[in-house]
Tab-separated table of C-alpha atoms in Angstrom:
chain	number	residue	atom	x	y	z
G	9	UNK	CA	137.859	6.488	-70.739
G	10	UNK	CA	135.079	5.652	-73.194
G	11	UNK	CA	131.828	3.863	-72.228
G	12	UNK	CA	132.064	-0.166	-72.406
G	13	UNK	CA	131.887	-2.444	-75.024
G	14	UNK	CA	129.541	-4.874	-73.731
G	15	UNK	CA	129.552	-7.933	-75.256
G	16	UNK	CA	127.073	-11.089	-75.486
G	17	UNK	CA	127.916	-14.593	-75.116
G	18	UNK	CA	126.038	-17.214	-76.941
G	19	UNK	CA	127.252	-20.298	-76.116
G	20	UNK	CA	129.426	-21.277	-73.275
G	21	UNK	CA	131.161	-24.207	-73.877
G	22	UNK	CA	135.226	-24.334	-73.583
G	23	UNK	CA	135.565	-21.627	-75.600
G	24	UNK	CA	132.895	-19.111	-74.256
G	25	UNK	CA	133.824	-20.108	-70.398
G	26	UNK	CA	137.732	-18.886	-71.327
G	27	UNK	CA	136.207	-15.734	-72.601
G	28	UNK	CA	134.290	-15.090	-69.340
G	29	UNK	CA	137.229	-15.786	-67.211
G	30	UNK	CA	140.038	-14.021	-69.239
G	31	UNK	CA	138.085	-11.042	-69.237
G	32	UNK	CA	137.722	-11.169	-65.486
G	33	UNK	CA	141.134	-11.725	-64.579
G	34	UNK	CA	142.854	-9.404	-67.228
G	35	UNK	CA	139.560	-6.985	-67.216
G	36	UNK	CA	142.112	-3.812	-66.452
G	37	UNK	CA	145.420	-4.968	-68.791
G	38	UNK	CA	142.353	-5.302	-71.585
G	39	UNK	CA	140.746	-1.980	-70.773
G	40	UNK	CA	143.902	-0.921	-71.266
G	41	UNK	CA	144.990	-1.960	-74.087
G	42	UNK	CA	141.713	-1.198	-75.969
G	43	UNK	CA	141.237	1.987	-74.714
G	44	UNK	CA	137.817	1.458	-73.281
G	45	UNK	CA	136.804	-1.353	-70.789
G	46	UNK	CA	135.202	-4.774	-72.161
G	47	UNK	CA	132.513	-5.928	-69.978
G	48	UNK	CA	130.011	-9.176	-70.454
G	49	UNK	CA	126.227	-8.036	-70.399
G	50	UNK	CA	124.491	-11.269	-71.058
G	51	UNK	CA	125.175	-14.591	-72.251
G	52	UNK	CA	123.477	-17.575	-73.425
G	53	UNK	CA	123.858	-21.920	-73.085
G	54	UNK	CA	121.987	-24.953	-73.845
G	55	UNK	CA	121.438	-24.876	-69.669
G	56	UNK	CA	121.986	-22.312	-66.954
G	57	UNK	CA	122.914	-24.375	-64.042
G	58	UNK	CA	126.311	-25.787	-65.181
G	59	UNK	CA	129.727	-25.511	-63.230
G	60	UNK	CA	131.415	-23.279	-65.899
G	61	UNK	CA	134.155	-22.340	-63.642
G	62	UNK	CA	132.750	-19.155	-63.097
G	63	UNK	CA	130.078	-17.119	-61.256
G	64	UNK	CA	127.151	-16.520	-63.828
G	65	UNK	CA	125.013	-14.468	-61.604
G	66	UNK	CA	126.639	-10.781	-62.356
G	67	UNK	CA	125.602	-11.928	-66.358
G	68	UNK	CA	121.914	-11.432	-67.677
G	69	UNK	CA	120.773	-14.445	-68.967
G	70	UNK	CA	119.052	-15.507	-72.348
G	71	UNK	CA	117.725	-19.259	-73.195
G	72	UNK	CA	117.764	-18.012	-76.860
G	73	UNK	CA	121.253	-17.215	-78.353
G	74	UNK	CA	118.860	-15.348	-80.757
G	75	UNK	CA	117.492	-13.342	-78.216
G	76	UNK	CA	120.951	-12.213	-77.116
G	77	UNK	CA	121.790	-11.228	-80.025
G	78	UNK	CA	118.678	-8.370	-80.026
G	79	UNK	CA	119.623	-7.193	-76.659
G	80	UNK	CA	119.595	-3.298	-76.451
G	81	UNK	CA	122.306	-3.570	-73.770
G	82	UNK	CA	124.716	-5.841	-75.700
G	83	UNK	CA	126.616	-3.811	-78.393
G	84	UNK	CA	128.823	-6.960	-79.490
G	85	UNK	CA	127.400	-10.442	-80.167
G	86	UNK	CA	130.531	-13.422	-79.409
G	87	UNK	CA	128.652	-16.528	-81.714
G	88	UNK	CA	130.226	-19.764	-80.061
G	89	UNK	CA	127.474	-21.928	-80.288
G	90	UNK	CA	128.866	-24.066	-83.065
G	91	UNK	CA	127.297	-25.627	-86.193
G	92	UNK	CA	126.792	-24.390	-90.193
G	93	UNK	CA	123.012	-23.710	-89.647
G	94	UNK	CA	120.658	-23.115	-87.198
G	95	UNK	CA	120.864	-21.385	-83.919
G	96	UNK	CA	124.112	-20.533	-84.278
G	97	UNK	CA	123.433	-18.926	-87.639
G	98	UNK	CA	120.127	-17.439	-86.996
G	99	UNK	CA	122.356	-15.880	-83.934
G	100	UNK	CA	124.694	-13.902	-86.421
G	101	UNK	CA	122.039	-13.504	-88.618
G	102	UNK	CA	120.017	-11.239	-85.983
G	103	UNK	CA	122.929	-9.421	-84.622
G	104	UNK	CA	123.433	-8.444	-88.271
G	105	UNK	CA	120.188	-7.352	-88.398
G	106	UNK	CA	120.229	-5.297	-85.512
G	107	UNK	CA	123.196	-3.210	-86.145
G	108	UNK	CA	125.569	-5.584	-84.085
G	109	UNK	CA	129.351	-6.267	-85.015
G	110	UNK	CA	129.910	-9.878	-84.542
G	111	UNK	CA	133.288	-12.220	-83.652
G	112	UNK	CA	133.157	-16.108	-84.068
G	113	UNK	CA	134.549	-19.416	-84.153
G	114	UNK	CA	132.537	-21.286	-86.581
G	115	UNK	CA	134.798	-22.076	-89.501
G	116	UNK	CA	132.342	-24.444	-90.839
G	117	UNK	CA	129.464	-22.149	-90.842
G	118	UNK	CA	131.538	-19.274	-92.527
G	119	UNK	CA	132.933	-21.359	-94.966
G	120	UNK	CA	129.638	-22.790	-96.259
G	121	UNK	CA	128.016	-19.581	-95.762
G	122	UNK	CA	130.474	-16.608	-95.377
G	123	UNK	CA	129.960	-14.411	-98.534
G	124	UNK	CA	126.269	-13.859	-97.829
G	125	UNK	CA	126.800	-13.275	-93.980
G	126	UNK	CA	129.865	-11.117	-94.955
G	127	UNK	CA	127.378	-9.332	-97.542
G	128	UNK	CA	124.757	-9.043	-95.078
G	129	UNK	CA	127.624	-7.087	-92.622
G	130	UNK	CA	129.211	-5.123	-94.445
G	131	UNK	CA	126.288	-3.947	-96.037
G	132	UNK	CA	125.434	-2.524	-93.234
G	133	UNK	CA	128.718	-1.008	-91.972
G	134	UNK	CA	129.420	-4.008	-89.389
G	135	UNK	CA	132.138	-6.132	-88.846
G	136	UNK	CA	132.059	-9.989	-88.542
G	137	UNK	CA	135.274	-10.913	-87.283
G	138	UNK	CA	136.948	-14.807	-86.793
G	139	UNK	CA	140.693	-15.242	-86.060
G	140	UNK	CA	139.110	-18.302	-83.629
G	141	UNK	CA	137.664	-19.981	-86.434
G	142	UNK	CA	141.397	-21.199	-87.996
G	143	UNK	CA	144.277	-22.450	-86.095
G	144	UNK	CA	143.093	-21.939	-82.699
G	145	UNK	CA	145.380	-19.054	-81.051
G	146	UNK	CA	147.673	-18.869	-84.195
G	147	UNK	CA	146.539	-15.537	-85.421
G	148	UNK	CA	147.384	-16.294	-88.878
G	149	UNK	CA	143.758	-14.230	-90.350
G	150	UNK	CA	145.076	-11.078	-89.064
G	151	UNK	CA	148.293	-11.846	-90.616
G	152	UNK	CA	146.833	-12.178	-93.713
G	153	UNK	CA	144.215	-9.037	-93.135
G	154	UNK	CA	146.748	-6.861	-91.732
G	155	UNK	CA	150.713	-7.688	-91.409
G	156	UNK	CA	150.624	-9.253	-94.864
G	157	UNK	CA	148.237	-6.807	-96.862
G	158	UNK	CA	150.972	-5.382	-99.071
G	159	UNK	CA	151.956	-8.826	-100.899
G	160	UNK	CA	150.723	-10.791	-103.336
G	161	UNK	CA	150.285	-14.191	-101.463
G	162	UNK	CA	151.851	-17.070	-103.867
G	163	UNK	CA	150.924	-20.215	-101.223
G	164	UNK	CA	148.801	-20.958	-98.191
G	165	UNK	CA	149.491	-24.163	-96.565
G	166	UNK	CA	149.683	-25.524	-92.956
G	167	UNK	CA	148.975	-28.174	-90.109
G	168	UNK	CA	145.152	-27.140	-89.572
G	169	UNK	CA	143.856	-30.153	-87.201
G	170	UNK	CA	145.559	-31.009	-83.981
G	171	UNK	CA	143.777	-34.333	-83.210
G	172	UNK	CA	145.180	-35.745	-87.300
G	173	UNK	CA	148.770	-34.427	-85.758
G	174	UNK	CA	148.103	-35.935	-82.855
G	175	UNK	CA	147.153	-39.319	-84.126
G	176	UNK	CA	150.013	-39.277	-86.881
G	177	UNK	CA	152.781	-38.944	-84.484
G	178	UNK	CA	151.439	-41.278	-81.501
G	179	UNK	CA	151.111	-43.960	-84.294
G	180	UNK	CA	155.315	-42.703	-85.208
G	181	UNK	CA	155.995	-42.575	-81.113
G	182	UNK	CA	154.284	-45.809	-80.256
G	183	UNK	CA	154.497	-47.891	-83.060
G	184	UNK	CA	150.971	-47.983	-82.865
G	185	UNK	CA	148.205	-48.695	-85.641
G	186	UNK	CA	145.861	-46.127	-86.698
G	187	UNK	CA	142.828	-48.237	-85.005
G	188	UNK	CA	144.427	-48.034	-81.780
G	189	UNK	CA	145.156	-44.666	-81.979
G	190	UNK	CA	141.932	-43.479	-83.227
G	191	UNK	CA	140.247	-45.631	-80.231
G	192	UNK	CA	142.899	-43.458	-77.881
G	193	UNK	CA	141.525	-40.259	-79.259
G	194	UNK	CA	138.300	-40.702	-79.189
G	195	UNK	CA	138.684	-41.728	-75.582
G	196	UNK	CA	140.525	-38.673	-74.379
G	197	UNK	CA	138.135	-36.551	-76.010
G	198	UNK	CA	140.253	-35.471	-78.918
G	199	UNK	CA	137.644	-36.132	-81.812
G	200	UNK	CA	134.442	-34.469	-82.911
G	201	UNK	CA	131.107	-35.876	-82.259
G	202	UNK	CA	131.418	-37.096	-86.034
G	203	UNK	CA	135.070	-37.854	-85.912
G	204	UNK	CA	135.029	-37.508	-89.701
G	205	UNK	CA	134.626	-34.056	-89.354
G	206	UNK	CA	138.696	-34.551	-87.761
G	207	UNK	CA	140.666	-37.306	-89.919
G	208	UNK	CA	138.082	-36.814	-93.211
G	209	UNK	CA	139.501	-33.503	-93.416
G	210	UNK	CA	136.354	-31.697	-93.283
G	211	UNK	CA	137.823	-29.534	-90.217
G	212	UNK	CA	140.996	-28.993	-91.763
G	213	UNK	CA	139.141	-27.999	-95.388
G	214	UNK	CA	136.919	-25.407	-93.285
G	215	UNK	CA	139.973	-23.169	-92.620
G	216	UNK	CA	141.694	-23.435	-95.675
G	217	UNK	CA	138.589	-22.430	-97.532
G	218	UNK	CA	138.752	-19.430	-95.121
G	219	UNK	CA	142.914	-18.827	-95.471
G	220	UNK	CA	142.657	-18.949	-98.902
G	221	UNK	CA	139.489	-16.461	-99.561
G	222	UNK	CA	141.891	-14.040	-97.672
G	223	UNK	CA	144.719	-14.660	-99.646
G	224	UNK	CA	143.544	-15.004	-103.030
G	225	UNK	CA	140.267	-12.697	-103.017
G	226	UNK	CA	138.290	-15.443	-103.767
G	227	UNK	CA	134.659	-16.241	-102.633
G	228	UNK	CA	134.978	-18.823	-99.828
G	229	UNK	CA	134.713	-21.874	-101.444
G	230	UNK	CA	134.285	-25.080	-99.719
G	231	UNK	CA	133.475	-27.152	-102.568
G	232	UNK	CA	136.239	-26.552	-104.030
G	233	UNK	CA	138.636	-28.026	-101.493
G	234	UNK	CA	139.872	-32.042	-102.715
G	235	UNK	CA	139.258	-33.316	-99.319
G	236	UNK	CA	141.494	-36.644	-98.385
G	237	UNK	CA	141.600	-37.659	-94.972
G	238	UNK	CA	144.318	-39.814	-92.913
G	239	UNK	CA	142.021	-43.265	-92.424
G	240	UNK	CA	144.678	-45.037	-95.045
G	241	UNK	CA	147.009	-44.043	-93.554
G	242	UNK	CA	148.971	-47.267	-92.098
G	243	UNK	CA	151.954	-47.749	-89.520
G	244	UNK	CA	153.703	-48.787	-92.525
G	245	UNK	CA	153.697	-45.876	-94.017
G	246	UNK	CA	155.023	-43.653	-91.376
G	247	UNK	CA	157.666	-45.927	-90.801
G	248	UNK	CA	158.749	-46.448	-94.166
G	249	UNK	CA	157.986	-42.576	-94.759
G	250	UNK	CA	160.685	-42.109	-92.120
G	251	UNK	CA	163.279	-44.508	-93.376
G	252	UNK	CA	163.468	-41.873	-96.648
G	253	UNK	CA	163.715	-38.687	-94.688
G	254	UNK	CA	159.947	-37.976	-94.408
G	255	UNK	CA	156.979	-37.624	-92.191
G	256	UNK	CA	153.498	-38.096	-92.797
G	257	UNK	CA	150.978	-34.935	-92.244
G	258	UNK	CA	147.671	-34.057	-92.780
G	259	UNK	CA	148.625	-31.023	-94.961
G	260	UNK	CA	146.491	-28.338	-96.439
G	261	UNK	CA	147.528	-26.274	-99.385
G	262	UNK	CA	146.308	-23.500	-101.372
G	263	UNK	CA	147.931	-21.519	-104.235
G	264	UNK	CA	146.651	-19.398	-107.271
G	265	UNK	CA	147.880	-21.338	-110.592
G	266	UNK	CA	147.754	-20.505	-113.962
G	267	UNK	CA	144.934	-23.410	-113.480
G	268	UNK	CA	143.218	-21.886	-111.319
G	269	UNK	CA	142.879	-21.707	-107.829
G	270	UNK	CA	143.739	-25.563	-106.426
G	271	UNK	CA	143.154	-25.866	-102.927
G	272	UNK	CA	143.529	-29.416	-101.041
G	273	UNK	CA	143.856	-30.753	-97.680
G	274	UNK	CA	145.344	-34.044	-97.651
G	275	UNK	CA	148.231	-36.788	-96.038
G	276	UNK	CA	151.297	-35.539	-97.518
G	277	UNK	CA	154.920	-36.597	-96.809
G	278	UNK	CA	157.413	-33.323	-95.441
G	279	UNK	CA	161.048	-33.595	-95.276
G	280	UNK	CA	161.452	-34.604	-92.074
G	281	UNK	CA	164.145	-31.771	-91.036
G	282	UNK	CA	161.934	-29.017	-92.024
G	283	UNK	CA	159.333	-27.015	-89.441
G	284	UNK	CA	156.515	-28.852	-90.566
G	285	UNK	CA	158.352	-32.034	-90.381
G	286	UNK	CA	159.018	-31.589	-86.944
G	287	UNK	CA	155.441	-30.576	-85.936
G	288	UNK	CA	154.279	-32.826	-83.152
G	289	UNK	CA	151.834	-33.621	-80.693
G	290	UNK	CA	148.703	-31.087	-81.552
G	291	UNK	CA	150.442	-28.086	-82.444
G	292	UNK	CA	148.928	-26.297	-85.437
G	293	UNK	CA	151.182	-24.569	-88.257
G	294	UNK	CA	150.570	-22.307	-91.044
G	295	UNK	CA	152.753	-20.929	-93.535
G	296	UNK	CA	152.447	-17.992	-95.557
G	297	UNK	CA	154.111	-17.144	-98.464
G	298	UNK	CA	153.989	-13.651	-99.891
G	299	UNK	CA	156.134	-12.123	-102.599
G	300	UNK	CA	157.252	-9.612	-100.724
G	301	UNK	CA	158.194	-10.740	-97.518
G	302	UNK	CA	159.164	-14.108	-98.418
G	303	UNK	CA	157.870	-17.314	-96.190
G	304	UNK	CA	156.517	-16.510	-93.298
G	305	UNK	CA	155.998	-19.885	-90.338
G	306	UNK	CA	153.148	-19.605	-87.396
G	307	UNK	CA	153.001	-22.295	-85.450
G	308	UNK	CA	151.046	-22.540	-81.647
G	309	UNK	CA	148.040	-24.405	-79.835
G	310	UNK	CA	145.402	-24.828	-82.781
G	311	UNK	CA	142.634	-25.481	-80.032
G	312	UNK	CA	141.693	-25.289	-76.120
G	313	UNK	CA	139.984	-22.853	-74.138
G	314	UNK	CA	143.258	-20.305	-73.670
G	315	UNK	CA	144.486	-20.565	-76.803
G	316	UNK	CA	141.082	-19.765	-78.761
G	317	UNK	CA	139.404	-17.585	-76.188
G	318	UNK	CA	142.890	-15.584	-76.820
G	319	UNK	CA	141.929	-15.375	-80.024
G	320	UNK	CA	138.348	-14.199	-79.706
G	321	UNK	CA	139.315	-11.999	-77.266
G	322	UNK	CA	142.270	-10.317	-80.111
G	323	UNK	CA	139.307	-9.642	-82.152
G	324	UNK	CA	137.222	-8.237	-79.494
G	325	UNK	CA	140.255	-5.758	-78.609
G	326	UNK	CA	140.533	-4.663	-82.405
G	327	UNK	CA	136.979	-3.966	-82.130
G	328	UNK	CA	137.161	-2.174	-79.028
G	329	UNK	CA	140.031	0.117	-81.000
G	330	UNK	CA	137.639	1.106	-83.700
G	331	UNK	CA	139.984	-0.806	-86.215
G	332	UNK	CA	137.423	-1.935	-88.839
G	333	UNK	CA	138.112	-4.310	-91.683
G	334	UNK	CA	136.220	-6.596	-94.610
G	335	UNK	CA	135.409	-9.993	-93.184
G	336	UNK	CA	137.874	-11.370	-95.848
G	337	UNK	CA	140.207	-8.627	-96.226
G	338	UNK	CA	138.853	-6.576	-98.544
G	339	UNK	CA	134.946	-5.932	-99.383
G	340	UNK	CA	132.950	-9.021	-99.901
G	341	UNK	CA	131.252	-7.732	-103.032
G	342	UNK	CA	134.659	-7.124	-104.881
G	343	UNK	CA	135.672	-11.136	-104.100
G	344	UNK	CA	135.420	-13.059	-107.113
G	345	UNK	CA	134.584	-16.827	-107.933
G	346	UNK	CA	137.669	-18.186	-108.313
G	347	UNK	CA	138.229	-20.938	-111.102
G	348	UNK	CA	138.976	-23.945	-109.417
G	349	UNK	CA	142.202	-25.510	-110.672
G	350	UNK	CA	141.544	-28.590	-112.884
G	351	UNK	CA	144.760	-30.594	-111.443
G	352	UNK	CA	147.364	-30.060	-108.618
G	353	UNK	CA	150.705	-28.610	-109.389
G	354	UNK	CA	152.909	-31.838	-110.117
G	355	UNK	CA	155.033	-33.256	-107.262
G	356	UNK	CA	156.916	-36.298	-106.416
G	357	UNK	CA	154.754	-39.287	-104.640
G	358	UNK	CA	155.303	-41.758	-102.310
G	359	UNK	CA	154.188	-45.092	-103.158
G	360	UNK	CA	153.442	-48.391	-101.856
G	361	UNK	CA	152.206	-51.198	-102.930
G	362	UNK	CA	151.729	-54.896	-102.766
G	363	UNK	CA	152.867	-57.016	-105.908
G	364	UNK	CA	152.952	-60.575	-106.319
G	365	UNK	CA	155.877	-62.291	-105.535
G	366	UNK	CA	156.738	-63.523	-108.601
G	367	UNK	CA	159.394	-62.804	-111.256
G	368	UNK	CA	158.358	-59.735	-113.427
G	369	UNK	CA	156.168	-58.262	-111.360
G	370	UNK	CA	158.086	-55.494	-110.364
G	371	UNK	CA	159.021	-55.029	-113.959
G	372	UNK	CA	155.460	-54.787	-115.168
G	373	UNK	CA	154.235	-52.492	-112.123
G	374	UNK	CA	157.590	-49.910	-113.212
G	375	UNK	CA	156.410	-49.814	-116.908
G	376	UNK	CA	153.356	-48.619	-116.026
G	377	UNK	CA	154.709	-45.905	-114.260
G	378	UNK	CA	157.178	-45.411	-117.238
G	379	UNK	CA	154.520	-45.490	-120.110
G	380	UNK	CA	152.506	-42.852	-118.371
G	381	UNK	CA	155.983	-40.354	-118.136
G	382	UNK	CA	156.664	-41.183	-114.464
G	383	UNK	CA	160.251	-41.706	-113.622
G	384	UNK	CA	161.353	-43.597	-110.606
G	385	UNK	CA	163.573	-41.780	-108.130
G	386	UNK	CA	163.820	-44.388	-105.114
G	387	UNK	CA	163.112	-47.444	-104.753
G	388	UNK	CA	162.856	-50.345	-101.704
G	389	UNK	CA	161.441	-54.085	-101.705
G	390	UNK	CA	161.098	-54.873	-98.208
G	391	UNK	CA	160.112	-58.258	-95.954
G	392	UNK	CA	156.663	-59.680	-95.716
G	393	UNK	CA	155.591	-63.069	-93.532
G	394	UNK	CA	153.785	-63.734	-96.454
G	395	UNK	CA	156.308	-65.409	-99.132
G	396	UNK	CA	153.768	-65.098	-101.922
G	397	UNK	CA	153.642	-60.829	-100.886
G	398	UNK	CA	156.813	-58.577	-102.308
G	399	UNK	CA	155.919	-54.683	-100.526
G	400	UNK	CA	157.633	-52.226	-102.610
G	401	UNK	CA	158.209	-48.424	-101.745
G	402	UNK	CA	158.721	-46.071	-104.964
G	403	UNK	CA	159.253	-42.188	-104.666
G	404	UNK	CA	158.684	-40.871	-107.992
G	405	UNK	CA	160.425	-37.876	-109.486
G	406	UNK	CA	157.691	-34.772	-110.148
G	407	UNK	CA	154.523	-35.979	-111.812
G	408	UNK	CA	150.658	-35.043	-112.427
G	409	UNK	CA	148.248	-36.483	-110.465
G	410	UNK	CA	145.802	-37.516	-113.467
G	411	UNK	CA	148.880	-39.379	-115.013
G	412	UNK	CA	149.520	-41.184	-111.642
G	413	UNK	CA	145.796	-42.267	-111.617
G	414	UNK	CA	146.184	-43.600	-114.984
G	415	UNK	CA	149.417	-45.482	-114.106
G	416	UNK	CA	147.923	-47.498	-111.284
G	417	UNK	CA	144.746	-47.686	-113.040
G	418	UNK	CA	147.133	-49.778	-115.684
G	419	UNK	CA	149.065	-51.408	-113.020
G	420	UNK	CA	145.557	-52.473	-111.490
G	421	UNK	CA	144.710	-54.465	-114.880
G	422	UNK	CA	148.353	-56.288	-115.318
G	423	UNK	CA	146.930	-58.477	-112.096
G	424	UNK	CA	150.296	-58.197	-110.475
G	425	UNK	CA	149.151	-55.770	-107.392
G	426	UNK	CA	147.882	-57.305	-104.263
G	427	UNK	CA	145.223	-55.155	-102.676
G	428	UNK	CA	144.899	-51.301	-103.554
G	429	UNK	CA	147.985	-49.238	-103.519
G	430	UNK	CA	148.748	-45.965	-101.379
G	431	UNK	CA	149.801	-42.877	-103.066
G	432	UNK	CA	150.678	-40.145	-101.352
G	433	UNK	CA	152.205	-36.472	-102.223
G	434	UNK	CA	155.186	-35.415	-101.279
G	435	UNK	CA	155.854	-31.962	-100.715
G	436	UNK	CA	158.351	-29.439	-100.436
G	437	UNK	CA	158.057	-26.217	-98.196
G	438	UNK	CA	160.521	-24.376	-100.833
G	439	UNK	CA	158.471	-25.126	-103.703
């Protein structure tokens, strides 16, 4: 059997513990499989004398990720330290620099700064690998890199952040408010550290940025993602969602238009019968869409220490084979700037709103829609304690979302709406 790969840890968090202990339990199926053993030769933490779950002392030791990363004994560097810049960049960064193949997790450093660390790798023959970094153990980047390589993808789109799922259907379950529910997260330990990086959409956006590099042979572009997170999101609106046949997800979508490349992550109502419908809890899903092979639906854990360690530990393995591929799928200095779409691709929309309760306010609130080409499809008035307060749910039939904007910008000015209105896409997995 060939000599070991011997890998360096920096960072041992969730994440980098799982690593350690997969590899010690399944050290032999893994050799294996790989065709050459996999063995840890030094790792690195914020401290050394943590219970990790694991005995640290056959492991060298480094207080500088960076350090590890110029080891002469580690051939691999594992970058789990977390973060767009600093250490956990200047980690990559060095194992670059000395000849090192590299496998992360960081979506959101890759997807602010992927093409030059890409450029910087494959420059120099290595390999920066990161099925981790989207969906937790879903390993939809090698099905895009490898299973999928023979299609022209048409759509990327998916459930990318467990703790928005999570939140969306305990406020369904419980009849909770999103308050309540976002206390409840944040107490189990569900949220970032800046919990806007979870229901802002900022997580979410990291991976599609990545997903849709892949797919479209684009440069990995952030900025270009129309970010729109679940805060508005009310108990109302899940309910009333529900009463037409739909659920409320944090859904992100990416497609190549005739526009241009539009990319968004953003609440969106599913049917409720379809896959993504029925997501619950903090399952992840991604679907892929190639014009070959038709539509293709991943769905698993998109976080925790098994499911993501997993997926380090596939790229590892891949590694350890001598299978070698682009970072994005094909060589970073052929990806091109893609133009970002101007608009979205039209669509139905839910919305709701608050009128006056008054005679003609409805009537004024539907021209508005009307004069701006925006047909009505459904329609409901419901209750309100308030006697002076008429709640109205429309579902329009396909329109542009500049023509929308315009709509309730008019409706806004006719003094008939109380408070702002919700509007919220409503999309179709056969589209």
């Amino acid at each position: 059997m060939s000599d070991p790969l011997r890998l360096g840890i920096a960072g041992l968090g969730t994440v980098g513990a799982g690593v350690v202990k997969i590899l010690e339990k399944r050290g032999d199926l893994i050799a294996a499989r790989a065709g050459r053993p996999i063995k840890v030769a030094a790792v690195s933490a914020r401290t050394q004398d943590k219970d990790r779950g694991f005995d640290m002392s056959p492991y060298a030791w480094e207080s500088d990720p960076v350090s590890l990363a110029s080891r002469d004994d580690v051939d691999l560097v594992i970058e789990l330290v977390g973060g767009d810049t600093g250490p956990a960049k200047d980690t990559v960064e060095a194992a670059i620099a000395n000849g090192k193949d590299v496998v992360t997790a960081n979506k959101a450093m890759l997807a602010l700064h992927g093409q030059e660390i890409a450029e910087a790798a494959e420059a120099k023959g290595l390999c920066v690998r990161f099925e981790a970094a989207v969906a937790g153990g879903i390993p939809c980047v090698k099905a895009l890199t490898e299973s999928l390589a023979g299609n022209r993808i048409d759509r990327v789109m998916g459930v990318m952040n467990g703790t928005c799922n999570y939140i969306l259907t305990r406020m369904e379950d419980a009849g909770l408010p999103y308050d309540t529910v976002f206390a409840e997260a944040k107490a189990l330990g569900y949220l970032e550290a800046d919990p806007t990086l979870d229901v802002g959409g900022i997580d979410a956006g990291h991976k599609l940025a990545l997903l849709a590099s892949i797919a479209f042979g684009t440069r990995v572009d952030f900025e270009g993602v129309k970010l729109e997170g679940i805060e508005r999101v009310s108990i109302a609106d899940i309910r009333h969602a529900n009463d037409m046949g739909f659920k409320v997800k944090l859904l992100g979508v990416a497609r190549m238009t005739g526009r241009g490349l539009e990319a968004r992550m953003s609440p969106c109502l599913m049917p409720a019968a379809s896959p993504l419908g029925q997501l619950s809890g903090a399952t992840n899903m991604v679907v892929l869409e190639g014009d070959a092979v038709g539509q293709i639906v991943l769905r698993g854990a998109g976080a925790g220490e098994g499911p993501t360690a997993s997926a380090v530990l596939s790229d590892v393995i891949e590694l350890a084979r001598g299978t070698r591929l682009p970072t994005f799928g094909q060589p970073a200095a052929s990806l091109v700037a893609g133009t970002r779409a101007r608009a979205e691709s039209p669509a139905p929309y839910y919305l709701r709103m608050e009128l006056q309760d008054k005679p003609g306010a409805l009537a004024k609130a539907a021209a508005c829609l009307g004069n701006a080409g925006i047909s009505i499809d459904r329609m409901r008035q419901y209750d309100h304690a308030d006697a002076s307060v008429a709640p109205v749910i429309m579902v329009t039939h396909k329109a542009g979302r500049p023509d929308l904007d315009a709509a309730l910008q008019t409706m806004s000015e006719t003094g008939v709406l109380m408070g702002e209105p919700v509007a919220l896409r409503i999309e179709e997995l056969d589209d």
